[in-house]
Short mmCIF file of C-alpha atoms and ligand atoms in Angstrom, two decimals:
data_model
loop_
_atom_site.label_atom_id
_atom_site.label_comp_id
_atom_site.label_asym_id
_atom_site.label_seq_id
_atom_site.Cartn_x
_atom_site.Cartn_y
_atom_site.Cartn_z
CA MET O 1 87.47 191.42 221.32
CA ALA O 2 86.95 187.84 220.20
CA LYS O 3 88.82 188.43 216.95
CA GLU O 4 91.67 189.97 218.89
CA HIS O 5 92.13 187.23 221.47
CA LEU O 6 90.73 183.96 220.13
CA MET O 7 92.34 181.81 217.49
CA ASN O 8 90.43 181.78 214.28
CA THR O 9 89.28 178.15 214.11
CA TYR O 10 85.50 178.26 214.34
CA GLU O 11 82.85 179.73 212.11
CA ARG O 12 80.45 181.12 214.68
CA PHE O 13 77.05 182.69 214.75
CA ASP O 14 76.98 186.29 215.86
CA VAL O 15 75.49 185.67 219.29
CA ILE O 16 76.65 185.43 222.88
CA PHE O 17 74.63 183.03 224.99
CA GLU O 18 74.27 183.83 228.62
CA ARG O 19 72.11 181.13 230.10
CA GLY O 20 70.03 178.13 229.27
CA ALA O 21 67.20 176.09 230.78
CA GLY O 22 65.97 172.81 229.34
CA SER O 23 65.73 173.13 225.57
CA TRP O 24 65.96 176.93 225.63
CA LEU O 25 68.91 179.30 225.37
CA TYR O 26 68.95 183.02 226.14
CA ASP O 27 71.40 185.50 224.62
CA THR O 28 72.84 188.69 226.09
CA GLU O 29 70.20 190.76 224.29
CA GLY O 30 67.39 188.85 225.99
CA ARG O 31 66.37 186.85 222.90
CA LYS O 32 65.43 183.22 223.36
CA TYR O 33 66.19 180.26 221.11
CA LEU O 34 64.83 176.76 220.93
CA ASP O 35 67.82 174.43 220.94
CA PHE O 36 67.79 171.42 218.58
CA VAL O 37 71.59 171.27 218.68
CA ALA O 38 72.07 170.63 222.40
CA GLY O 39 75.76 171.55 222.29
CA ILE O 40 76.13 169.04 219.42
CA ALA O 41 74.45 166.09 221.12
CA VAL O 42 76.04 166.95 224.47
CA ASN O 43 73.32 168.44 226.67
CA CYS O 44 71.24 165.27 226.67
CA LEU O 45 69.14 166.50 229.60
CA GLY O 46 68.90 170.06 228.30
CA HIS O 47 70.68 173.06 229.77
CA SER O 48 71.38 173.26 233.49
CA HIS O 49 69.31 170.24 234.45
CA PRO O 50 68.67 170.49 238.22
CA ALA O 51 70.04 166.99 238.96
CA VAL O 52 73.29 167.71 237.13
CA VAL O 53 73.61 171.18 238.68
CA HIS O 54 73.05 169.64 242.11
CA ALA O 55 75.62 166.89 241.58
CA ILE O 56 78.28 169.33 240.34
CA SER O 57 77.69 171.87 243.07
CA GLU O 58 77.71 169.30 245.89
CA GLN O 59 80.78 167.48 244.55
CA SER O 60 82.67 170.73 243.98
CA LYS O 61 82.37 171.53 247.69
CA LYS O 62 83.93 168.17 248.58
CA LEU O 63 86.60 167.30 246.02
CA MET O 64 87.30 168.33 242.44
CA HIS O 65 90.58 166.70 241.52
CA ILE O 66 93.15 164.43 243.09
CA SER O 67 94.91 162.64 240.15
CA ASN O 68 94.77 158.96 239.36
CA LEU O 69 97.49 158.22 241.88
CA TYR O 70 94.54 157.70 244.23
CA TRP O 71 90.98 156.37 244.12
CA ASN O 72 87.90 158.56 244.23
CA GLU O 73 84.33 157.43 244.85
CA PRO O 74 82.50 159.13 241.95
CA GLN O 75 84.89 157.48 239.47
CA LEU O 76 84.24 154.04 240.95
CA LEU O 77 80.49 154.63 241.03
CA LEU O 78 80.43 155.78 237.43
CA ALA O 79 82.51 152.82 236.24
CA GLU O 80 80.16 150.46 238.07
CA LYS O 81 77.13 152.05 236.40
CA LEU O 82 78.64 151.90 232.90
CA VAL O 83 79.59 148.26 233.38
CA SER O 84 76.20 147.33 234.80
CA TYR O 85 74.33 148.86 231.85
CA SER O 86 76.55 147.21 229.21
CA ASP O 87 78.10 143.89 228.17
CA HIS O 88 81.56 145.17 229.08
CA GLN O 89 83.76 144.97 232.14
CA LYS O 90 86.40 147.70 232.18
CA VAL O 91 86.44 151.48 231.85
CA PHE O 92 89.12 154.10 231.19
CA PHE O 93 88.15 157.72 231.73
CA VAL O 94 89.24 160.66 229.61
CA ASN O 95 88.06 164.22 228.94
CA SER O 96 86.86 164.34 225.35
CA GLY O 97 85.83 162.31 222.36
CA ALA O 98 89.14 162.53 220.54
CA GLU O 99 90.94 161.39 223.68
CA ALA O 100 88.62 158.38 223.94
CA VAL O 101 89.44 157.48 220.33
CA GLU O 102 93.18 157.90 220.99
CA THR O 103 92.88 155.54 223.94
CA ALA O 104 91.06 152.96 221.83
CA LEU O 105 93.68 153.19 219.06
CA LYS O 106 96.54 152.75 221.50
CA LEU O 107 94.78 149.80 223.11
CA ALA O 108 94.28 148.24 219.67
CA ARG O 109 97.98 148.60 218.80
CA LYS O 110 99.06 147.02 222.08
CA TYR O 111 96.47 144.26 221.76
CA GLY O 112 97.60 143.51 218.21
CA LYS O 113 101.24 143.36 219.23
CA ILE O 114 100.44 140.86 221.98
CA GLN O 115 98.21 138.71 219.76
CA GLY O 116 100.16 138.78 216.52
CA GLY O 117 103.50 140.55 216.92
CA GLU O 118 104.84 143.80 215.47
CA LYS O 119 103.10 143.40 212.12
CA LYS O 120 99.59 143.18 213.54
CA ASN O 121 99.16 146.93 213.71
CA ARG O 122 96.78 147.85 210.91
CA ILE O 123 93.59 149.76 211.67
CA LEU O 124 90.64 149.85 209.28
CA TYR O 125 88.35 152.87 209.33
CA MET O 126 85.41 154.11 207.26
CA LYS O 127 85.25 156.64 204.47
CA ASN O 128 83.33 159.76 205.53
CA SER O 129 83.85 158.94 209.18
CA PHE O 130 84.60 161.45 211.92
CA HIS O 131 86.61 160.52 215.00
CA GLY O 132 88.12 163.78 216.23
CA ARG O 133 90.86 166.33 215.62
CA THR O 134 93.97 164.91 217.30
CA LEU O 135 96.55 163.39 214.97
CA GLY O 136 95.65 159.77 215.77
CA ALA O 137 91.90 160.30 215.55
CA LEU O 138 92.40 162.38 212.40
CA ALA O 139 94.32 159.50 210.78
CA VAL O 140 91.14 157.38 210.93
CA THR O 141 88.79 160.24 210.00
CA GLY O 142 87.89 159.50 206.40
CA GLN O 143 87.40 163.06 205.16
CA GLU O 144 90.11 164.78 203.17
CA LYS O 145 89.08 168.29 204.23
CA TYR O 146 90.03 167.55 207.84
CA GLN O 147 93.28 165.72 207.04
CA LYS O 148 94.88 167.48 204.12
CA ASP O 149 96.86 170.23 205.85
CA PHE O 150 98.21 168.01 208.60
CA MET O 151 100.08 165.27 206.80
CA PRO O 152 101.79 163.00 207.53
CA LEU O 153 99.35 161.34 209.92
CA MET O 154 99.66 158.03 211.78
CA GLY O 155 100.42 155.19 209.38
CA GLU O 156 99.14 151.62 208.98
CA VAL O 157 95.53 152.70 208.60
CA GLU O 158 93.24 152.01 205.67
CA ALA O 159 89.84 153.37 204.64
CA VAL O 160 86.93 151.07 203.82
CA SER O 161 83.75 152.18 202.03
CA PHE O 162 81.07 152.46 204.70
CA ASN O 163 78.42 149.73 204.44
CA ASP O 164 80.38 147.98 201.66
CA ILE O 165 80.86 144.40 202.81
CA GLU O 166 82.97 143.41 199.82
CA ASP O 167 85.42 146.24 200.32
CA LEU O 168 85.60 145.35 204.01
CA ARG O 169 86.40 141.70 203.27
CA GLU O 170 89.05 142.70 200.77
CA LYS O 171 90.89 144.88 203.26
CA ALA O 172 90.58 142.66 206.32
CA ASN O 173 93.73 140.58 206.74
CA GLN O 174 95.90 139.08 209.48
CA ASN O 175 97.71 142.38 210.01
CA VAL O 176 94.53 144.13 211.11
CA CYS O 177 94.46 144.77 214.87
CA ALA O 178 91.25 146.82 214.91
CA MET O 179 88.35 148.25 212.95
CA ILE O 180 86.71 151.50 214.01
CA VAL O 181 83.22 152.59 212.98
CA GLU O 182 80.47 154.99 214.00
CA PRO O 183 77.24 152.94 214.23
CA ILE O 184 75.60 156.11 212.93
CA GLN O 185 77.94 158.45 211.09
CA GLY O 186 77.23 161.85 212.62
CA GLU O 187 79.38 164.63 211.22
CA SER O 188 79.14 163.41 207.63
CA GLY O 189 75.33 163.36 207.47
CA ILE O 190 73.52 161.04 209.97
CA ILE O 191 74.10 157.82 208.06
CA PRO O 192 73.29 154.64 210.00
CA ALA O 193 75.44 151.56 209.48
CA GLN O 194 73.61 148.59 208.02
CA GLN O 195 73.20 145.83 210.54
CA SER O 196 74.60 143.29 208.08
CA PHE O 197 77.73 145.43 207.71
CA LEU O 198 78.30 145.62 211.46
CA GLN O 199 77.67 141.89 211.70
CA GLU O 200 80.33 141.27 209.08
CA MET O 201 82.74 143.53 210.97
CA ARG O 202 82.07 141.50 214.12
CA LYS O 203 82.63 138.23 212.28
CA LEU O 204 85.87 139.36 210.66
CA CYS O 205 87.21 140.80 213.93
CA ASP O 206 86.52 137.46 215.61
CA GLN O 207 88.27 135.55 212.83
CA LEU O 208 91.28 137.85 212.78
CA ASP O 209 91.45 138.41 216.53
CA ALA O 210 91.08 142.14 215.99
CA LEU O 211 89.21 144.65 218.14
CA LEU O 212 85.89 146.02 216.97
CA ILE O 213 85.71 149.64 218.11
CA PHE O 214 82.40 151.50 218.06
CA ASP O 215 82.72 155.26 218.18
CA GLU O 216 79.50 156.11 220.01
CA ILE O 217 80.67 159.56 220.95
CA GLN O 218 77.71 161.15 219.18
CA CYS O 219 75.20 158.32 218.82
CA GLY O 220 75.61 156.85 222.32
CA ILE O 221 74.22 157.87 225.74
CA GLY O 222 70.57 157.47 224.91
CA ARG O 223 70.44 159.06 221.44
CA THR O 224 69.13 155.91 219.76
CA GLY O 225 66.66 155.14 222.54
CA LYS O 226 69.07 152.70 224.23
CA LEU O 227 71.88 153.81 226.52
CA PHE O 228 74.48 152.51 224.08
CA ALA O 229 74.03 152.57 220.32
CA TYR O 230 75.34 149.00 219.96
CA GLN O 231 72.27 147.86 221.90
CA SER O 232 70.08 149.26 219.13
CA PHE O 233 72.02 147.28 216.52
CA GLY O 234 72.40 144.05 218.49
CA ILE O 235 76.14 143.71 217.83
CA ILE O 236 78.56 143.84 220.72
CA PRO O 237 81.84 145.66 220.04
CA ASP O 238 85.04 145.08 222.04
CA VAL O 239 85.51 148.76 222.70
CA ILE O 240 82.99 151.62 222.95
CA CYS O 241 84.17 155.23 222.75
CA MET O 242 81.90 157.73 224.44
CA ALA O 243 82.02 161.39 225.40
CA LYS O 244 79.58 164.12 224.28
CA GLY O 245 76.37 163.22 226.17
CA LEU O 246 78.06 161.41 229.04
CA GLY O 247 78.50 164.47 231.28
CA GLY O 248 75.33 166.23 230.14
CA GLY O 249 77.46 169.32 229.38
CA PHE O 250 80.38 168.66 231.68
CA PRO O 251 83.50 167.48 229.81
CA ILE O 252 84.11 163.77 230.23
CA GLY O 253 84.81 160.83 227.95
CA ALA O 254 85.47 157.15 228.42
CA ILE O 255 86.13 153.88 226.73
CA LEU O 256 84.20 150.84 227.86
CA VAL O 257 86.01 147.62 227.08
CA LYS O 258 85.70 143.84 227.17
CA ASP O 259 87.94 142.15 229.74
CA GLU O 260 90.04 140.34 227.14
CA ALA O 261 90.83 143.56 225.29
CA ALA O 262 91.38 145.60 228.45
CA ALA O 263 94.02 143.10 229.61
CA ALA O 264 96.41 144.43 226.95
CA PHE O 265 97.09 147.58 228.99
CA SER O 266 99.33 147.44 232.04
CA PRO O 267 100.37 150.23 234.43
CA GLY O 268 102.26 152.95 232.61
CA ASP O 269 100.79 152.21 229.17
CA HIS O 270 98.30 155.04 229.24
CA GLY O 271 97.11 157.87 231.44
CA SER O 272 95.25 161.15 231.65
CA THR O 273 95.74 163.73 234.38
CA PHE O 274 92.16 164.95 234.46
CA GLY O 275 90.55 161.67 233.34
CA GLY O 276 87.93 160.41 235.76
CA ASN O 277 88.20 163.32 238.15
CA PRO O 278 85.52 163.34 240.86
CA LEU O 279 83.69 166.40 239.57
CA ALA O 280 83.24 165.11 236.03
CA CYS O 281 82.29 161.65 237.28
CA ALA O 282 79.70 163.04 239.70
CA ALA O 283 78.10 164.92 236.80
CA ALA O 284 78.06 161.79 234.64
CA CYS O 285 76.58 159.69 237.46
CA ALA O 286 73.73 162.18 237.72
CA VAL O 287 73.19 162.02 233.96
CA LEU O 288 73.04 158.21 233.93
CA ASP O 289 70.65 158.18 236.90
CA GLU O 290 68.28 160.54 235.10
CA LEU O 291 68.46 158.62 231.84
CA MET O 292 68.12 155.14 233.34
CA GLU O 293 66.54 155.28 236.82
CA LYS O 294 64.32 158.28 236.10
CA LYS O 295 63.65 156.68 232.72
CA VAL O 296 64.20 159.68 230.44
CA ILE O 297 65.50 157.18 227.90
CA GLU O 298 62.19 155.32 227.74
CA ASP O 299 60.47 158.27 226.07
CA VAL O 300 63.10 158.73 223.37
CA LYS O 301 61.47 156.30 220.96
CA GLU O 302 58.05 157.93 221.24
CA LYS O 303 59.50 161.43 220.86
CA SER O 304 61.49 160.25 217.89
CA GLU O 305 58.38 158.86 216.20
CA TYR O 306 56.52 162.07 216.91
CA LEU O 307 59.32 164.20 215.46
CA MET O 308 59.70 161.88 212.44
CA GLU O 309 55.97 162.18 211.67
CA ARG O 310 56.10 165.97 211.84
CA LEU O 311 59.13 165.93 209.54
CA GLU O 312 57.42 163.61 207.07
CA GLU O 313 54.56 166.11 206.87
CA LEU O 314 57.11 168.77 205.99
CA GLN O 315 58.70 166.48 203.41
CA LYS O 316 55.32 166.14 201.65
CA LYS O 317 55.06 169.91 201.38
CA TYR O 318 58.67 170.53 200.42
CA PRO O 319 60.14 168.00 197.98
CA ALA O 320 63.54 169.67 198.42
CA ILE O 321 63.71 167.37 201.46
CA GLN O 322 64.87 164.18 199.79
CA GLN O 323 65.21 161.87 202.74
CA ILE O 324 64.70 161.74 206.49
CA ARG O 325 67.04 159.34 208.21
CA GLY O 326 68.47 158.48 211.59
CA ILE O 327 67.53 156.64 214.74
CA GLY O 328 65.97 157.95 217.95
CA LEU O 329 66.75 161.62 218.48
CA MET O 330 69.63 161.70 216.00
CA ILE O 331 67.91 162.69 212.80
CA GLY O 332 69.13 164.00 209.46
CA LEU O 333 67.02 165.94 206.95
CA CYS O 334 68.67 165.51 203.57
CA PHE O 335 68.06 168.29 201.08
CA ASP O 336 68.73 168.45 197.36
CA ARG O 337 70.97 171.45 197.98
CA GLU O 338 73.30 173.02 200.54
CA VAL O 339 71.61 173.80 203.85
CA LYS O 340 73.74 176.68 205.12
CA GLU O 341 71.08 179.28 204.31
CA ILE O 342 68.33 177.26 205.99
CA VAL O 343 70.41 176.85 209.14
CA LYS O 344 71.02 180.60 209.17
CA LYS O 345 67.36 181.46 208.65
CA CYS O 346 66.33 179.09 211.45
CA PHE O 347 68.79 180.84 213.74
CA GLU O 348 67.32 184.22 212.83
CA LYS O 349 63.87 182.92 213.74
CA GLY O 350 65.07 181.49 217.05
CA LEU O 351 65.64 177.82 216.24
CA LEU O 352 69.11 176.30 216.58
CA VAL O 353 69.92 173.50 214.14
CA ILE O 354 73.24 172.32 212.76
CA GLY O 355 74.37 170.97 209.40
CA ALA O 356 76.00 167.58 208.89
CA GLY O 357 77.84 167.36 205.61
CA ALA O 358 76.80 170.04 203.12
CA ASN O 359 73.21 168.96 202.40
CA VAL O 360 71.91 167.62 205.69
CA ILE O 361 70.28 169.36 208.62
CA ARG O 362 71.04 167.48 211.80
CA LEU O 363 68.53 167.41 214.65
CA VAL O 364 70.01 166.28 217.97
CA PRO O 365 67.83 167.93 220.63
CA ALA O 366 67.94 167.18 224.35
CA LEU O 367 66.52 163.72 225.02
CA ASN O 368 63.99 165.21 227.44
CA ILE O 369 62.63 167.71 224.92
CA GLU O 370 58.86 168.07 225.20
CA LYS O 371 56.40 167.36 222.39
CA LYS O 372 55.20 170.94 222.67
CA GLU O 373 58.76 172.10 222.00
CA ILE O 374 59.04 169.74 219.04
CA ASP O 375 55.90 171.42 217.66
CA GLN O 376 57.42 174.86 218.21
CA GLY O 377 60.60 173.83 216.41
CA ILE O 378 58.69 172.34 213.50
CA LYS O 379 56.66 175.53 213.19
CA ILE O 380 59.81 177.63 212.81
CA LEU O 381 61.35 175.14 210.39
CA GLN O 382 58.17 175.21 208.31
CA ASP O 383 58.21 179.03 208.20
CA VAL O 384 61.79 178.92 207.00
CA LEU O 385 61.10 176.28 204.35
CA GLU O 386 58.06 178.24 203.20
CA SER O 387 60.12 181.41 202.78
CA THR O 388 62.90 179.45 201.04
CA PHE O 389 60.90 177.27 198.64
CA ALA O 390 57.51 178.94 198.16
C1 LIG D 1 82.36 164.81 218.34
C2 LIG D 1 82.89 163.51 217.91
C3 LIG D 1 84.22 163.13 218.18
C4 LIG D 1 85.22 164.06 218.80
O1 LIG D 1 84.89 164.46 220.08
P1 LIG D 1 85.64 165.71 220.76
O2 LIG D 1 85.11 165.72 222.16
O3 LIG D 1 85.30 166.92 219.97
O4 LIG D 1 87.09 165.41 220.71
C5 LIG D 1 84.63 161.87 217.80
N1 LIG D 1 83.78 161.01 217.20
C6 LIG D 1 82.50 161.34 216.94
C7 LIG D 1 81.60 160.33 216.30
C8 LIG D 1 82.02 162.60 217.26
O5 LIG D 1 80.76 162.94 216.97
#
């Protein structure tokens, strides 16, 4: 039925999931799986967290959508929370990561035009980056495999080698209106930016009056052990793109912006019909309350260390694991070969993991995963490595 009715865009596992609870998923055959994917870093509180379920069900009885012609309380509350937890002052709500990136790119173009005229329109992005599938976001996604069949893409963009300060300096000129970077590259293999590189980006953006855009869509919302990834690096961007974890499984995205940058937009410049609707915002408010007030975030560091130690034990046994990298609960296991088979074998044994690039296994479990569950996951991974490498 799926082949008949659904467009053929995803490579999927042969499973239909029916329900989930915490870090566990259950398929239609009654099998259960331990979930180290969490909807690709989305279900930060696990599946069907009671606080999120409660918020969605209560809000859905009151008001789901009204359009941005009017105000709604959950949107105001969520904006206030995001501002209070950050160094930023203004929010624009959208529905997905790519849409957050599009918003940031449009803001950068308008900001550049105001600051430096028509020519100040150039956007620097990183090689091996990932920013989403829409044509604008794709134009700054530095991976040929995603771009090649969709040319021509948006112009006046240029790729910089990630973590290469010299290359960055060479390409930064007066025509640059923005630079966009993932503080930790997700899709291409869990590669953290060097702090010195981000510092240089900040310095150059200040000199050139360009916007520094952090795409925290994957690495934000608690993944690094701080609510925002920039807080783990100590460099404040002008614009933060977020989505994935923000709604804990409900679709919502946002950009969080410094006042000076936000001032570039005036009424009519941008919009989104569903953006900031009360239902999505109520879900996100519940997520932030759990992470911050109920302090789920405070345990991320300890869980990360625990998981890292278990992984290092595996690395000692299996030298095919060349490197373990990442921050918080965004971890990459780099192998000396392609990981597709390992991912498949884990699935067969009831552990969900996802690749990042060809040689990296990405671990992005729910932030409230229990140590016991980490042990269970490691056990399965070890069985798989044993059967693969022994
Ligand atoms: C997932 C992701 C996106 C795209 O988000 P969508 O919601 O799929 O549009 C953009 N940037 C990064 C870093 C991502 O991980």
